[in-house]
PDB file of C-alpha atoms in Angstrom:
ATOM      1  CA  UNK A 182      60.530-193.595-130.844  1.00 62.00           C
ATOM      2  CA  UNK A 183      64.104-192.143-130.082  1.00 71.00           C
ATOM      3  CA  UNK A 184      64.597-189.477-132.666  1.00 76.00           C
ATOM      4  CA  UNK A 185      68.038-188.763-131.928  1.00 82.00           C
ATOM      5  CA  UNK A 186      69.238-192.396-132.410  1.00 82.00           C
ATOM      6  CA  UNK A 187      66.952-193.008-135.396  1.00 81.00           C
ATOM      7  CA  UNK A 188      68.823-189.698-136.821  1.00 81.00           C
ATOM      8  CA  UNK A 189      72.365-191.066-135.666  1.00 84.00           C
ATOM      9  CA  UNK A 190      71.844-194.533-137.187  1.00 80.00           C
ATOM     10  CA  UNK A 191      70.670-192.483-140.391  1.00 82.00           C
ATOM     11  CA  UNK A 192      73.801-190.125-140.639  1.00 85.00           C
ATOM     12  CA  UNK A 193      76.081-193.373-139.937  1.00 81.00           C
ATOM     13  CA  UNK A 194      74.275-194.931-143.279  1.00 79.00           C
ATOM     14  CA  UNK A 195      74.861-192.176-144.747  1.00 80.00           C
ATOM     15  CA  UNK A 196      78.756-191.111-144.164  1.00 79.00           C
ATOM     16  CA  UNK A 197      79.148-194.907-145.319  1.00 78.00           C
ATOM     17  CA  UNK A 198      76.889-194.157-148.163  1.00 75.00           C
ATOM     18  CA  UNK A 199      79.137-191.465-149.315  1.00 78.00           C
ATOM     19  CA  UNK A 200      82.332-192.699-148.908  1.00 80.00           C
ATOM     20  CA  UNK A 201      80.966-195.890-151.338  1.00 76.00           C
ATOM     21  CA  UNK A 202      79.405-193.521-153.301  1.00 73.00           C
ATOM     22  CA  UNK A 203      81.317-193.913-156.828  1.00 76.00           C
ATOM     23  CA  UNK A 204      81.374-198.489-156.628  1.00 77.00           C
ATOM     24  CA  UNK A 205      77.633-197.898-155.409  1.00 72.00           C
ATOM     25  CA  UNK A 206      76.808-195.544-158.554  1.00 71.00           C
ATOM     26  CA  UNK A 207      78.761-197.855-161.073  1.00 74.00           C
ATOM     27  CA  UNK A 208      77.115-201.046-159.206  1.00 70.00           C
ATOM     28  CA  UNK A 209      73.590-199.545-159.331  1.00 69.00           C
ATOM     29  CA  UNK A 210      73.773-197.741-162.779  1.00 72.00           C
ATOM     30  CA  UNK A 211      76.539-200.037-165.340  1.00 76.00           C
ATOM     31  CA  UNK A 212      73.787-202.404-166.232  1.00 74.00           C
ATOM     32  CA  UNK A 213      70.910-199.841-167.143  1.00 78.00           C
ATOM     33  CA  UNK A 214      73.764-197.531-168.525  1.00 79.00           C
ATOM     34  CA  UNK A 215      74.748-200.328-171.151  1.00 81.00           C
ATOM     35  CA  UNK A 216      70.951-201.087-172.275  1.00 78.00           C
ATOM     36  CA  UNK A 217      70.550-197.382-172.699  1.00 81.00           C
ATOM     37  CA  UNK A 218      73.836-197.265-174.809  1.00 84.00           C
ATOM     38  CA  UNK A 219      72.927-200.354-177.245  1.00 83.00           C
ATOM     39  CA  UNK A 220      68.955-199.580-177.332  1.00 80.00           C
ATOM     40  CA  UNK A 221      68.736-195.978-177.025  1.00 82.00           C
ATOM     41  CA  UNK A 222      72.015-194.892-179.143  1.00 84.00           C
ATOM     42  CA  UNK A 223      73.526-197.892-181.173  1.00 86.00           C
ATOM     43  CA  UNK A 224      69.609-199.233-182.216  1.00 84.00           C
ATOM     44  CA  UNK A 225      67.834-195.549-182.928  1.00 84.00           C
ATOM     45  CA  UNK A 226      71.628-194.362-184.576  1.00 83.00           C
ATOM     46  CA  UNK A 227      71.597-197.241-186.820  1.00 83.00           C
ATOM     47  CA  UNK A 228      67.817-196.890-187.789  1.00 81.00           C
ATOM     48  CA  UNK A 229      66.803-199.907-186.673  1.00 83.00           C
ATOM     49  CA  UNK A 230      64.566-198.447-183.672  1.00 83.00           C
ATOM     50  CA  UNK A 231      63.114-195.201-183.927  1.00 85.00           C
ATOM     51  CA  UNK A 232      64.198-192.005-182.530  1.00 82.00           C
ATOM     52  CA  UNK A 233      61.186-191.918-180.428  1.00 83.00           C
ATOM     53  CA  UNK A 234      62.475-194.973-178.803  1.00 85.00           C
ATOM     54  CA  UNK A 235      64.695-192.821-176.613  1.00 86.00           C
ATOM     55  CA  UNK A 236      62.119-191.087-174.632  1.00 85.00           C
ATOM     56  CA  UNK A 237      60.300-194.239-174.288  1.00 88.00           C
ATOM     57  CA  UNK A 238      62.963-195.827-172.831  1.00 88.00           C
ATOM     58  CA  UNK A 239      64.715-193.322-170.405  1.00 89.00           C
ATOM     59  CA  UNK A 240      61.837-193.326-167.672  1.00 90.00           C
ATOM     60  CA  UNK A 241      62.106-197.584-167.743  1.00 90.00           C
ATOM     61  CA  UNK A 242      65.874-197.391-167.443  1.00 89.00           C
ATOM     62  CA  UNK A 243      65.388-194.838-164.501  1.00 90.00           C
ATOM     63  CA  UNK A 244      62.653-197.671-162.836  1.00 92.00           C
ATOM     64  CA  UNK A 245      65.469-200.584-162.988  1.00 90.00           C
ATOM     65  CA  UNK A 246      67.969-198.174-161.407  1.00 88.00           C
ATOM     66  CA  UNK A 247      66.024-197.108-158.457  1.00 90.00           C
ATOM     67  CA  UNK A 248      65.152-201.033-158.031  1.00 91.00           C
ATOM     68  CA  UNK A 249      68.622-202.168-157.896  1.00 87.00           C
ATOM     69  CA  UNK A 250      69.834-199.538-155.713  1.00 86.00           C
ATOM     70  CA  UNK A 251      66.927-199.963-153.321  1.00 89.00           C
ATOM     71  CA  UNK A 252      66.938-203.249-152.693  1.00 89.00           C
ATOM     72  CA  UNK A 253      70.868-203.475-152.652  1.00 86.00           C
ATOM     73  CA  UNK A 254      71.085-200.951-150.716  1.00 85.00           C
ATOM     74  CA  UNK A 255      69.060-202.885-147.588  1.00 88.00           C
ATOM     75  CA  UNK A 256      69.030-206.502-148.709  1.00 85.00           C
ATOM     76  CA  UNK A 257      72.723-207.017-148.953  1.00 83.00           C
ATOM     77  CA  UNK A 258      73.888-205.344-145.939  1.00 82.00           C
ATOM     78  CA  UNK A 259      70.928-207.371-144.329  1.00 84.00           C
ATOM     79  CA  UNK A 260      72.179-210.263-145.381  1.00 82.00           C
ATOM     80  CA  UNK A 261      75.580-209.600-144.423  1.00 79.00           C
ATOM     81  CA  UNK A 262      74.627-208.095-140.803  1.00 75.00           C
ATOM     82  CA  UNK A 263      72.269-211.268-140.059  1.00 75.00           C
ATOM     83  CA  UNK A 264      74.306-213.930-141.039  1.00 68.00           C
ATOM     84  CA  UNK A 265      77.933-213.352-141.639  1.00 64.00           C
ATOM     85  CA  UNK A 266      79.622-210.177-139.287  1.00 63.00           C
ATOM     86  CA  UNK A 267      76.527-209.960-136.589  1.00 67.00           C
ATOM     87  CA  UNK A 268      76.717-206.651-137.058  1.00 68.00           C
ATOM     88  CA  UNK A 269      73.107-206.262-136.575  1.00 69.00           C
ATOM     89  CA  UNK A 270      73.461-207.030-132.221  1.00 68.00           C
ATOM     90  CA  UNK A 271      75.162-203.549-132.251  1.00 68.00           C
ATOM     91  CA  UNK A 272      72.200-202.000-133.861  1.00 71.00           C
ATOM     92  CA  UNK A 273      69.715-204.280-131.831  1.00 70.00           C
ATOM     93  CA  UNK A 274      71.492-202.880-128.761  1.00 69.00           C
ATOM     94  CA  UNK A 275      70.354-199.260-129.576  1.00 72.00           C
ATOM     95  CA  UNK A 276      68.075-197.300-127.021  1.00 76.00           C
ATOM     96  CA  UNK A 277      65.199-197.761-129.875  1.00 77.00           C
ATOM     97  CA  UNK A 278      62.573-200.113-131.016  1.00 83.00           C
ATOM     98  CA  UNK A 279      63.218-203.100-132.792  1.00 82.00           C
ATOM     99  CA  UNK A 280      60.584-202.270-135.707  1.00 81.00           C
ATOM    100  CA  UNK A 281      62.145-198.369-136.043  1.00 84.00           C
ATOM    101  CA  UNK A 282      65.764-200.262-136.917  1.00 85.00           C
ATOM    102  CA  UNK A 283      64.268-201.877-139.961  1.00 85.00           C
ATOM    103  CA  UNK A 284      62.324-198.554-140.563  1.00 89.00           C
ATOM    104  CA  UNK A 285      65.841-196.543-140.901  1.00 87.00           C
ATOM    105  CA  UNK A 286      67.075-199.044-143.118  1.00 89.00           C
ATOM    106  CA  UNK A 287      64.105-198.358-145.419  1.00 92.00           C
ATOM    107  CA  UNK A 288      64.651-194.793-145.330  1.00 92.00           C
ATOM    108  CA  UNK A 289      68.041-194.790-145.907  1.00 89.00           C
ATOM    109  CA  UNK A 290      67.382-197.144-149.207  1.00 90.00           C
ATOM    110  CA  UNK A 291      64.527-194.879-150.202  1.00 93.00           C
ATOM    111  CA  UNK A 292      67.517-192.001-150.643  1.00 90.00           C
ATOM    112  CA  UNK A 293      69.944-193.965-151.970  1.00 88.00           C
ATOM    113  CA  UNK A 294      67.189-195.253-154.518  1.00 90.00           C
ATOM    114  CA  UNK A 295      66.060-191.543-155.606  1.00 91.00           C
ATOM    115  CA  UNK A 296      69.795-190.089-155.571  1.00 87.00           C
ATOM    116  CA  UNK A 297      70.192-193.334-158.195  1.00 85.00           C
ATOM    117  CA  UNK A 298      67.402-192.562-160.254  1.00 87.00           C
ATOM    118  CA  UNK A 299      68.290-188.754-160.582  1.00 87.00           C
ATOM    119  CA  UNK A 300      71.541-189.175-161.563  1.00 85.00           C
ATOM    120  CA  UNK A 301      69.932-191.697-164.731  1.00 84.00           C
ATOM    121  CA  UNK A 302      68.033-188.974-166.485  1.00 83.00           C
ATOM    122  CA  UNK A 303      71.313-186.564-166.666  1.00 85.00           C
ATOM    123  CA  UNK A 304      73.908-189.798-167.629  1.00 82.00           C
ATOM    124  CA  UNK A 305      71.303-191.348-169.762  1.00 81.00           C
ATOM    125  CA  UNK A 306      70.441-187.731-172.165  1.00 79.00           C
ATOM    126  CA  UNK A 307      74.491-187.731-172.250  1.00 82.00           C
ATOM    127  CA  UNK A 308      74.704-190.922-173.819  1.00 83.00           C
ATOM    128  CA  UNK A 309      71.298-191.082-176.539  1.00 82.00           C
ATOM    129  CA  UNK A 310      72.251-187.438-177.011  1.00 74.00           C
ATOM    130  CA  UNK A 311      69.247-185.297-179.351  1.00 72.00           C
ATOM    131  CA  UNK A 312      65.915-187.128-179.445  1.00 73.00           C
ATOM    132  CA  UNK A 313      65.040-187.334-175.542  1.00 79.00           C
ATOM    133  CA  UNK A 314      61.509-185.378-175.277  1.00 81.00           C
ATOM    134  CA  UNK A 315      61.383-185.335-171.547  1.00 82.00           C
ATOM    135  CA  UNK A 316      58.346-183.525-169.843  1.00 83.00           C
ATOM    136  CA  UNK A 317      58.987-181.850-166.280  1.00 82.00           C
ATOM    137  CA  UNK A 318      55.029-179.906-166.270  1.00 82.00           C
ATOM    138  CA  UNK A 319      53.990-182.331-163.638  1.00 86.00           C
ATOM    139  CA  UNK A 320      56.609-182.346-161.068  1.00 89.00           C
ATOM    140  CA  UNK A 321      54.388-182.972-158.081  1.00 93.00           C
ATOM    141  CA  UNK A 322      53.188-186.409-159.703  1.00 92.00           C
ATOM    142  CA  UNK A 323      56.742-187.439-161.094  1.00 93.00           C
ATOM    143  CA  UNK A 324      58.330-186.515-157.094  1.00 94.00           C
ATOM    144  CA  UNK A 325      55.410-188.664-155.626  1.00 95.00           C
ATOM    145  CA  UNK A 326      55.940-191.626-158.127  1.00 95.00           C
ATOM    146  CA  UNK A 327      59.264-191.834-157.919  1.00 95.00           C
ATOM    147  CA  UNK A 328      58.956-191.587-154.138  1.00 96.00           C
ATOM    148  CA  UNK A 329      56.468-194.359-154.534  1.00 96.00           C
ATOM    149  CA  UNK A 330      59.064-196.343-156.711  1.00 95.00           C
ATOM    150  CA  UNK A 331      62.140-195.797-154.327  1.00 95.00           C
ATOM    151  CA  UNK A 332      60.095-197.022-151.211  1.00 95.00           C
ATOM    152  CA  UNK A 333      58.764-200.270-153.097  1.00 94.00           C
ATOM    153  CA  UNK A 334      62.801-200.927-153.806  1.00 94.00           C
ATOM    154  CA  UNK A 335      63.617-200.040-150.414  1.00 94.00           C
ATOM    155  CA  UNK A 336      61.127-202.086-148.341  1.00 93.00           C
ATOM    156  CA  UNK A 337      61.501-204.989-151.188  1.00 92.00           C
ATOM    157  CA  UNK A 338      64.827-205.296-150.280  1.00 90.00           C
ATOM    158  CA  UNK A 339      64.066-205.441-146.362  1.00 91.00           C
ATOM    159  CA  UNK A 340      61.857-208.212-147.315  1.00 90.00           C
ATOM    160  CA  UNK A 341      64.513-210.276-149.630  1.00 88.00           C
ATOM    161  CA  UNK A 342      67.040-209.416-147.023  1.00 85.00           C
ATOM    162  CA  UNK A 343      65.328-211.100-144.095  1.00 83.00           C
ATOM    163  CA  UNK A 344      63.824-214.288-146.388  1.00 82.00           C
ATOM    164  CA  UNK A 345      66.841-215.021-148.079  1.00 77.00           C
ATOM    165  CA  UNK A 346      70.069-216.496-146.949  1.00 70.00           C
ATOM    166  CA  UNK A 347      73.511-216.208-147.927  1.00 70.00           C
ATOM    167  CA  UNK A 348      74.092-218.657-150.134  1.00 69.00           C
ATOM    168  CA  UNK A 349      70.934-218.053-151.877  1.00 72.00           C
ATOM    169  CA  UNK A 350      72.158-214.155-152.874  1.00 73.00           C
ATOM    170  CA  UNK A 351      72.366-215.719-156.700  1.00 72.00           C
ATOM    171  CA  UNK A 352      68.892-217.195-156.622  1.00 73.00           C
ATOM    172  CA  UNK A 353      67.523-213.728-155.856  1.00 73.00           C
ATOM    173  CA  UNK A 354      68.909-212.193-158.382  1.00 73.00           C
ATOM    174  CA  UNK A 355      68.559-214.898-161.230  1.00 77.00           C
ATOM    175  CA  UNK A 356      64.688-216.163-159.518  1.00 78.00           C
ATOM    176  CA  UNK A 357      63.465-212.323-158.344  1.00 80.00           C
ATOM    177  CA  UNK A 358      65.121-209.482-159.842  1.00 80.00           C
ATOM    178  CA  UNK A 359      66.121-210.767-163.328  1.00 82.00           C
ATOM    179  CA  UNK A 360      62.513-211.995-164.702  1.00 85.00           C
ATOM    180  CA  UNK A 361      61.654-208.706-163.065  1.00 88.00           C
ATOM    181  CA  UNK A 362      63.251-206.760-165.143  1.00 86.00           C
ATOM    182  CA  UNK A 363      62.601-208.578-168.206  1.00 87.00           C
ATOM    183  CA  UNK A 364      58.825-208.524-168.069  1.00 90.00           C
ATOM    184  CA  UNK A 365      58.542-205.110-165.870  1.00 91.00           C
ATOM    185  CA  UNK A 366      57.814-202.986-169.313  1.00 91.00           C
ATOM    186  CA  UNK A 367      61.142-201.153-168.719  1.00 89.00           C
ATOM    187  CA  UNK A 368      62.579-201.603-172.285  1.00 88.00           C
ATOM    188  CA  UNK A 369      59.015-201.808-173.672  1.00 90.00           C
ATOM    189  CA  UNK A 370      55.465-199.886-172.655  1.00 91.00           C
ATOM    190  CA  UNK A 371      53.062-202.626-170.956  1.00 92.00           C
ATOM    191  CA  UNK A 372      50.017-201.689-174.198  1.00 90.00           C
ATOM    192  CA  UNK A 373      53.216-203.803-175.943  1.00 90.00           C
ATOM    193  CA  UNK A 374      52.407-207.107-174.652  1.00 91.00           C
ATOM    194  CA  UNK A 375      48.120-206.614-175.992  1.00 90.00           C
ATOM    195  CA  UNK A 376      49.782-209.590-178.455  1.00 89.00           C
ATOM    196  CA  UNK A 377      49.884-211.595-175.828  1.00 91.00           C
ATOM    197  CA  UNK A 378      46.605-211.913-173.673  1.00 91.00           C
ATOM    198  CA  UNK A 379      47.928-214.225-170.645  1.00 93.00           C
ATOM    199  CA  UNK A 380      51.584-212.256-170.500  1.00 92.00           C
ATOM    200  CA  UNK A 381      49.828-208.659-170.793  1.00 92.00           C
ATOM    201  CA  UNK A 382      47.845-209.777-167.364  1.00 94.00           C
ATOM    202  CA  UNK A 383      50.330-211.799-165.373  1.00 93.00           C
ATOM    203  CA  UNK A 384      52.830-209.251-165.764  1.00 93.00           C
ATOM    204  CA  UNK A 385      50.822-207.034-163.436  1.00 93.00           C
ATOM    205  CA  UNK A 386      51.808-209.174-160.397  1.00 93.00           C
ATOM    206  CA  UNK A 387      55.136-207.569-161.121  1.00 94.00           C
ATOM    207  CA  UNK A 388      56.028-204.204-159.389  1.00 93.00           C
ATOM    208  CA  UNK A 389      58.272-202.843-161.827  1.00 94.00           C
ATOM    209  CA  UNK A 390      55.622-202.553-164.262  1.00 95.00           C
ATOM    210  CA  UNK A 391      53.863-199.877-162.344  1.00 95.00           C
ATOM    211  CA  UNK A 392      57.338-197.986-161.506  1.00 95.00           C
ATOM    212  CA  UNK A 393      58.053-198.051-165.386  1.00 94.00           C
ATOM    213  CA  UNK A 394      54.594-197.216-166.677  1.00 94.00           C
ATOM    214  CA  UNK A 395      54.229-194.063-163.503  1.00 94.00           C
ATOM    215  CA  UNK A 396      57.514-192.769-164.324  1.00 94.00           C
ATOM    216  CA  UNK A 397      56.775-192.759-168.317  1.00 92.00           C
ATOM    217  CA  UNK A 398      53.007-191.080-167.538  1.00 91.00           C
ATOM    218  CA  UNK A 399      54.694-188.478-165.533  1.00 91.00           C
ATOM    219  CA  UNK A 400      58.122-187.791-168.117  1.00 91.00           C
ATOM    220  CA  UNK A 401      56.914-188.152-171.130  1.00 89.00           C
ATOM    221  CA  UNK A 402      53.197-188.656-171.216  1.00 88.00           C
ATOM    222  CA  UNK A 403      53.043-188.522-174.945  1.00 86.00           C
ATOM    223  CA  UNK A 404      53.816-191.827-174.831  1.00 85.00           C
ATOM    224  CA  UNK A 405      50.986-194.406-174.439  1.00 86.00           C
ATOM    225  CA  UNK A 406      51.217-195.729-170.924  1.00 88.00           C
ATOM    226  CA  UNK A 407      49.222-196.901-167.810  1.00 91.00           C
ATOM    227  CA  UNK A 408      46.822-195.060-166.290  1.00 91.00           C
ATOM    228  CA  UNK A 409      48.689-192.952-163.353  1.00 91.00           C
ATOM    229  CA  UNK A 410      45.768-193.384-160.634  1.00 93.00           C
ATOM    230  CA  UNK A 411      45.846-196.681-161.396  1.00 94.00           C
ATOM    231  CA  UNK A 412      50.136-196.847-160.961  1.00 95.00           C
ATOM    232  CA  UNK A 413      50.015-194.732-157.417  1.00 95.00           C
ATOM    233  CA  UNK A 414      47.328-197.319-156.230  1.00 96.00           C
ATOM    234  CA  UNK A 415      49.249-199.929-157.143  1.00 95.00           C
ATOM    235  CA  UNK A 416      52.440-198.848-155.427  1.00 96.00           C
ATOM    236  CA  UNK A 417      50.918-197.644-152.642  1.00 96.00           C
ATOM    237  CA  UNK A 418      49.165-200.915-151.784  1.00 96.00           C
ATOM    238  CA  UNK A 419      52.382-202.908-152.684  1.00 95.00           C
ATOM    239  CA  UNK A 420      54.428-200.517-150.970  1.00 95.00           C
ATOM    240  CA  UNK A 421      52.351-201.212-147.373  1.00 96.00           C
ATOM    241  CA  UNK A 422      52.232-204.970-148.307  1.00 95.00           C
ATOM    242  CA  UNK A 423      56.069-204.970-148.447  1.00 94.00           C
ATOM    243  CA  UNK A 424      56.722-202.756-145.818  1.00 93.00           C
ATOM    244  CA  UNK A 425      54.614-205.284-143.213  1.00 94.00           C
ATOM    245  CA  UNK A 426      56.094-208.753-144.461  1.00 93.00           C
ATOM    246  CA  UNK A 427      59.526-206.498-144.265  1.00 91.00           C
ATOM    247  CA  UNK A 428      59.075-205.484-141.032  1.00 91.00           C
ATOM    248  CA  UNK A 429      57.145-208.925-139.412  1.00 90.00           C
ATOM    249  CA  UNK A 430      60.575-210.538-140.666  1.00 89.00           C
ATOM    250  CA  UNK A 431      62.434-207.944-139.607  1.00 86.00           C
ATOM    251  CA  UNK A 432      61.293-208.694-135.962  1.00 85.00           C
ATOM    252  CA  UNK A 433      60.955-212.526-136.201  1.00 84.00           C
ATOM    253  CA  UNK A 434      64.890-212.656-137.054  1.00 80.00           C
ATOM    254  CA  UNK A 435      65.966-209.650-134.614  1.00 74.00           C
ATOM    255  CA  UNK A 436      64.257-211.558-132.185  1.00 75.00           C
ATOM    256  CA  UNK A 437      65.788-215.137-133.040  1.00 70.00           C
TER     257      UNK A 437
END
């Protein structure tokens, strides 16, 4: 391991980072920022949903956020570097270890996947205004979740980025990431879908339940939600299980 290049690949990621900073903020956050604005002020204002819905909501729409950006934040640039500018020889050239490349990349989208998250809970109370009960007593648990959350995005998106090719970028989103959102118990708490035997257990092959269900235990755990040993198992044992298929692709393609 060569610190000093794995720290000057880093701080390149992140000067580019920050100079993309406000498209990467309104790419990441304009689609959870909307569902917050018609669900959590136009539904609740009109009476339609309850106030309560807000604080429900706000720890799902934070989940979504920190998925996007994660797995944008690797997968795309993967993509790109693979396939279209070669980029990636430059990196490959580096006095460092092929598996310690795809490592930085995961770090690097673990940050920009927290830093997206964070700024949700602040742009989110702006817009439902009064009504979000939000519960900060257990900030060790809501840090390790939502560390838990952004590495799952991050090393999801090294996996997507070395599996799919670039003229199948729409199929990921409309095959992967859509139905991911839809039945990850963002906009809804997962004891929701008890209606529904089959959906209320095949929905827990799906990641995003366990980010939205963690991050609602540890915000506002007045609502009914999953139990939170149960989430950080979860995410820890996807979280490896991505992070090897990432990184086994990773190599397979560096190497090709």
């Amino acid at each position: 391991m060569n610190w000093k290049t794995f720290y000057a690949l880093l701080a390149r990621d992140g000067h580019v980072a920050r100079r993309n900073l406000l498209p990467t903020l309104l790419q990441n956050l304009l689609q959870p920022l909307l569902f917050t604005f018609v669900f959590g002020k136009v539904m609740t204002s009109s009476g339609i949903m309850p106030a309560a819905y807000k604080s429900m909501l706000l720890p799902g729409v934070m989940a979504i956020s920190m998925v996007l950006a994660g797995v944008q934040a690797v997968a795309m640039p993967l993509i790109t570097e693979f396939q279209f500018t070669r980029e990636i020889e430059d990196r490959l050239l580096a006095p460092i270890e092929i598996g310690w490349l795809a490592v930085e990349k995961v770090v690097a989208g673990v940050v920009q996947a927290m830093v997206a998250g964070l700024v949700v809970i602040p742009a989110a109370w702006l817009i439902m205004g009064s009504g979000v009960k939000l519960d900060f007593g257990q900030p060790f648990e809501f840090l390790l979740v939502a560390l838990l959350v952004a590495l799952f995005a991050s090393a999801g998106g090294l996996a997507l980025g070395c599996s799919v090719g670039q003229t199948q970028i729409g199929l990921m989103f409309s095959l992967v990431l859509a139905p991911m959102m839809m039945f990850g118990c963002a906009y809804y708490p997962w004891s929701a879908l008890e209606s529904f035997p089959i959906l209320h257990i095949a929905v827990l092959v799906n990641p995003l339940v366990y980010a939205s269900e963690g991050l609602r235990g540890a915000l506002v755990p007045q609502v009914q939600h999953m139990n939170t040993l149960v989430v950080i198992g979860a995410l820890a044992a996807i979280d490896l299980g991505l992070l090897f298929l990432g990184l086994k692709k990773f190599h397979q393609k560096a190497v090709s």
